[in-house]
Structures are given as C-alpha cells and as structure tokens.
Coordinates of C-alpha atoms in Angstrom, one line a residue:
M5 CA 10.2 15.8 29.0
K6 CA 7.1 17.3 30.5
L7 CA 4.2 19.2 29.0
D8 CA 5.2 22.4 30.5
D9 CA 8.7 22.1 28.9
I10 CA 7.3 22.4 25.4
T11 CA 7.6 25.8 24.0
S12 CA 4.7 27.7 22.5
K13 CA 6.3 27.6 19.0
A14 CA 6.4 23.8 19.1
G15 CA 2.6 23.7 19.7
K16 CA 2.2 23.9 23.5
F17 CA -0.9 26.1 22.9
P18 CA -2.5 25.0 19.7
K19 CA -4.9 27.5 18.0
H20 CA -8.4 26.2 18.0
K21 CA -11.0 27.1 15.4
R22 CA -13.6 29.4 17.0
L23 CA -17.0 28.4 15.8
G24 CA -20.3 30.1 16.5
R25 CA -18.8 33.4 17.5
G26 CA -20.2 35.6 14.8
T27 CA -18.4 37.2 11.9
G28 CA -15.5 38.1 14.1
S29 CA -14.5 34.4 14.4
G30 CA -13.3 34.3 10.8
Q31 CA -15.8 31.5 9.9
G32 CA -18.6 33.7 8.8
K33 CA -22.1 34.3 10.3
T34 CA -23.0 30.6 10.2
S35 CA -19.6 29.2 11.2
G36 CA -19.0 27.4 7.9
R37 CA -22.1 25.2 8.2
G38 CA -24.1 26.9 5.4
T39 CA -27.7 28.2 5.9
K40 CA -30.2 26.1 7.9
G41 CA -31.0 22.5 7.2
R42 CA -29.8 19.2 8.4
G43 CA -26.1 20.0 8.1
A44 CA -26.4 23.1 10.2
R45 CA -27.6 21.1 13.2
A46 CA -25.4 19.4 15.8
G47 CA -25.0 15.6 15.4
A48 CA -25.9 15.5 11.8
S49 CA -24.6 12.5 9.8
F50 CA -25.1 11.4 6.2
R51 CA -24.8 7.8 4.9
W52 CA -22.5 7.0 2.0
G53 CA -24.0 8.0 -1.3
Y54 CA -26.6 10.3 0.1
E55 CA -27.4 13.3 -2.2
G56 CA -29.8 15.4 -0.1
G57 CA -32.8 13.3 -0.9
S58 CA -32.5 13.3 -4.7
N59 CA -32.1 10.1 -6.7
P60 CA -28.5 8.9 -6.1
I61 CA -26.2 8.4 -9.1
I62 CA -26.0 4.6 -8.6
A63 CA -29.8 4.6 -9.2
R64 CA -29.6 7.0 -12.1
S65 CA -26.9 5.1 -14.0
P66 CA -28.1 2.6 -16.6
K67 CA -27.8 -1.1 -15.8
R68 CA -27.6 -4.0 -18.3
G69 CA -26.9 -7.7 -18.3
F70 CA -26.8 -10.3 -15.6
N71 CA -24.5 -10.2 -12.6
N72 CA -24.2 -13.0 -10.0
F73 CA -21.5 -11.3 -7.9
H74 CA -23.5 -11.5 -4.7
F75 CA -24.4 -15.2 -4.8
R76 CA -21.8 -17.0 -7.0
V77 CA -19.6 -19.6 -5.5
E78 CA -15.9 -19.1 -5.8
Y79 CA -13.9 -22.4 -5.8
Q80 CA -10.2 -22.8 -5.0
P81 CA -9.0 -24.9 -8.0
V82 CA -6.5 -27.7 -7.4
N83 CA -5.2 -29.8 -10.3
L84 CA -5.0 -33.5 -10.1
S85 CA -1.3 -33.5 -10.8
D86 CA -0.7 -31.5 -7.6
L87 CA -2.0 -34.5 -5.5
E88 CA 1.0 -36.7 -6.5
Q89 CA 2.9 -35.3 -3.5
F90 CA 0.7 -37.0 -1.0
A91 CA 1.4 -40.6 0.2
S92 CA -0.7 -43.4 -1.3
G93 CA -3.7 -44.4 0.9
S94 CA -3.9 -41.0 2.6
T95 CA -6.9 -38.8 2.9
V96 CA -6.6 -35.4 1.2
D97 CA -8.9 -32.7 2.5
A98 CA -8.9 -28.9 2.7
A99 CA -6.6 -28.9 5.8
A100 CA -4.1 -31.1 4.0
L101 CA -4.2 -29.0 0.9
K102 CA -3.7 -25.8 3.0
K103 CA -0.7 -27.4 4.7
A104 CA 0.8 -28.3 1.3
H105 CA 0.3 -24.7 0.2
L106 CA -2.0 -25.7 -2.6
I107 CA -4.9 -23.5 -1.4
G108 CA -5.0 -20.3 0.6
D109 CA -8.0 -20.9 2.9
A110 CA -9.2 -24.2 4.3
T111 CA -12.7 -22.8 5.1
Q112 CA -13.5 -21.9 1.4
P113 CA -14.8 -24.5 -1.1
V114 CA -12.3 -26.5 -3.1
K115 CA -12.7 -27.9 -6.6
I116 CA -10.5 -30.7 -8.0
L117 CA -9.8 -30.4 -11.7
G118 CA -8.7 -33.2 -14.0
N119 CA -5.5 -31.6 -15.3
G120 CA -2.6 -34.1 -15.2
T121 CA -2.4 -37.7 -14.1
L122 CA -2.7 -39.4 -10.7
T123 CA -0.9 -42.7 -10.0
K124 CA -1.6 -43.0 -6.2
S125 CA -4.7 -44.3 -4.5
L126 CA -6.1 -41.3 -2.5
T127 CA -9.3 -40.5 -0.7
V128 CA -9.9 -36.9 -1.9
V129 CA -12.4 -34.8 0.1
A130 CA -13.5 -31.6 -1.7
S131 CA -16.5 -29.4 -2.3
C132 CA -16.6 -30.3 -6.0
F133 CA -15.0 -32.5 -8.7
S134 CA -14.8 -32.3 -12.4
K135 CA -16.1 -35.4 -14.2
S136 CA -12.6 -36.2 -15.6
A137 CA -11.0 -35.8 -12.1
A138 CA -13.4 -38.1 -10.5
A139 CA -12.9 -40.7 -13.2
K140 CA -9.0 -40.5 -12.9
I141 CA -9.2 -40.8 -9.1
A142 CA -11.4 -43.9 -9.4
A143 CA -9.1 -45.4 -12.0
A144 CA -6.1 -45.0 -9.7
G145 CA -8.0 -46.9 -7.0
G146 CA -9.0 -43.9 -4.9
K147 CA -12.2 -42.3 -4.0
A148 CA -13.7 -38.9 -4.8
D149 CA -15.7 -37.8 -1.7
G150 CA -17.8 -34.9 -2.8
P151 CA -20.4 -33.9 -5.5
I152 CA -19.5 -34.2 -9.1
P153 CA -21.5 -31.6 -11.1
A154 CA -22.2 -33.7 -14.3
L155 CA -22.9 -36.9 -12.5
V156 CA -25.1 -35.1 -9.9
K157 CA -27.1 -33.5 -12.7
E158 CA -27.5 -36.8 -14.5
A159 CA -28.7 -38.4 -11.3
A160 CA -31.1 -35.6 -10.6
L161 CA -32.6 -35.9 -14.1
A162 CA -32.9 -39.7 -13.7
K163 CA -34.6 -39.3 -10.4
K164 CA -37.0 -36.7 -11.8
A165 CA -37.8 -39.0 -14.7
E166 CA -38.4 -41.9 -12.3
I167 CA -40.8 -39.8 -10.2
A168 CA -42.7 -38.6 -13.2
A169 CA -43.0 -42.2 -14.5
A170 CA -44.3 -43.4 -11.1
K171 CA -46.8 -40.5 -11.0
K172 CA -48.0 -41.3 -14.5
A173 CA -48.4 -45.0 -13.6
A174 CA -50.4 -44.1 -10.5
D175 CA -52.7 -41.7 -12.5
D176 CA -53.3 -44.4 -15.1
A177 CA -54.1 -47.0 -12.4
K178 CA -56.5 -44.5 -10.8
K179 CA -58.2 -43.8 -14.1
A180 CA -58.5 -47.5 -14.9
A181 CA -60.1 -48.2 -11.4
D182 CA -62.6 -45.3 -11.9
A183 CA -63.6 -46.7 -15.3
A184 CA -64.0 -50.2 -13.9
A185 CA -66.2 -48.8 -11.1
K186 CA -68.4 -46.9 -13.5
A187 CA -68.8 -49.9 -15.8
L188 CA -69.7 -52.1 -12.8
E189 CA -72.3 -49.5 -11.6
A190 CA -73.8 -49.3 -15.1
E191 CA -74.0 -53.1 -15.3
S192 CA -75.8 -53.4 -12.0
K193 CA -78.3 -50.7 -13.0
A194 CA -79.0 -52.6 -16.3
A195 CA -79.6 -55.9 -14.4
K196 CA -82.0 -54.4 -11.9
P197 CA -85.7 -54.6 -13.1
K198 CA -87.4 -51.2 -13.6
K199 CA -91.0 -50.5 -12.5
G200 CA -93.0 -49.0 -15.3
K201 CA -95.9 -46.6 -14.9
D202 CA -98.3 -48.9 -16.8
E203 CA -97.5 -51.9 -14.7
A204 CA -100.8 -53.7 -13.8
K205 CA -101.7 -53.4 -10.1
P206 CA -102.8 -56.6 -8.3
K207 CA -106.5 -57.1 -8.3
K208 CA -108.3 -57.1 -4.9
S209 CA -110.0 -60.3 -4.0
E210 CA -113.7 -60.6 -2.9
S211 CA -112.7 -60.9 0.7
D212 CA -110.9 -57.6 0.5
K213 CA -113.8 -55.9 -1.1
A214 CA -116.1 -57.1 1.7

C-alpha cells in the first residue's frame, strides 16, 4: 500500500487546525490562547504546580507532624528461619539472598531478623542485624558480619563515656599542675628577702668623704 492509495475519507488529507487566521478560522480573534500574557506567546511552558505566580496549593495547605520520607532507610527484611536452606559453612550475602528469592534487589540494604531458629554455621553479611538474630547466629557457630543497632549504640555510648572520663582526668591533672605551680611560686616569693624603705644605708668611710 502506498500513501497515494489511501482515500480522502480514510484520512489522506487530515484537516489541520488553522490558528492565527482571525475570527474566520473558527478559533476566535486570539486563536484560543486567551488575551496577552505568557501563555499567548510562542514557546511558553509552565512547570508542574505553577499557578500563575500565586502561592501554590501545596504551600497553602496546612502541614503537621514529622515525616522522614526523604531520608529514611528502607531495609529488606529476612527472617533467620529462611537461612536454613543454605549449606553449613557458606557465606550468605545479598547476592545469595537474591538468588534464593528471599529479597528483591541485591543493591538495597538487608536486615536480618531473629524470627525462627538457625542450626547451621553461616557467615551472614547484611546491612543490619537485630540483637536476637546476631545472638542466634553466634550461638549456632556462625558470624554476623554487619552492624547490630543495639550493640552499636551501647558501644558508642561506652566510647563516649570513656572519652569524657579521659577528658575529665586530663582537666583535673592540669588544674593540679597549675595549683602546684602557683604554690611553688608563692613559696619562692615568701623565701626571698624583701628590701624595706627604712633599711639603713651603709655609712661612708673617712676615705670616701675625703
């Protein structure tokens, strides 16, 4: 079939909308663009939500509460009982979990939960572990390779307390050294003889007078 074989009724010559041809075009004097302004010009475009310069509705609507949608971390949960299908002594990471159809995306963070029991010794690599899951993996002779929120928090608090104690000890030692220096300076000043204003001057001898 060729283009010249198409009949006019089938759309060989489609009717175009005539714009900018005055009132006789059927689109009115302004060709359906309204009267003046940005929309009446060629190449005009408007971003989503633009309301002609007025305050948009998303800004006018009231907002309450806290929302961490933009910065929260979404974990892919995997129960401990699901790891029983892996051979003992193997390493279970995101790629292995994806291959076993336990997660949907190997590039997204994974969290191991403590639901169920584990009887095999596995090295589990994940983005996060629950405290019970880490304890059960260790009890089975395996290893949890990744951060454990509760343990990490406890370790961070212990480290912070250790740093604070060391800083306090250093401050106390500095204060003690300053006090000892001041005491030594006061003692040296007290031991040094002072010259009084009424101290008798040495008398000149006869030879000096001559």
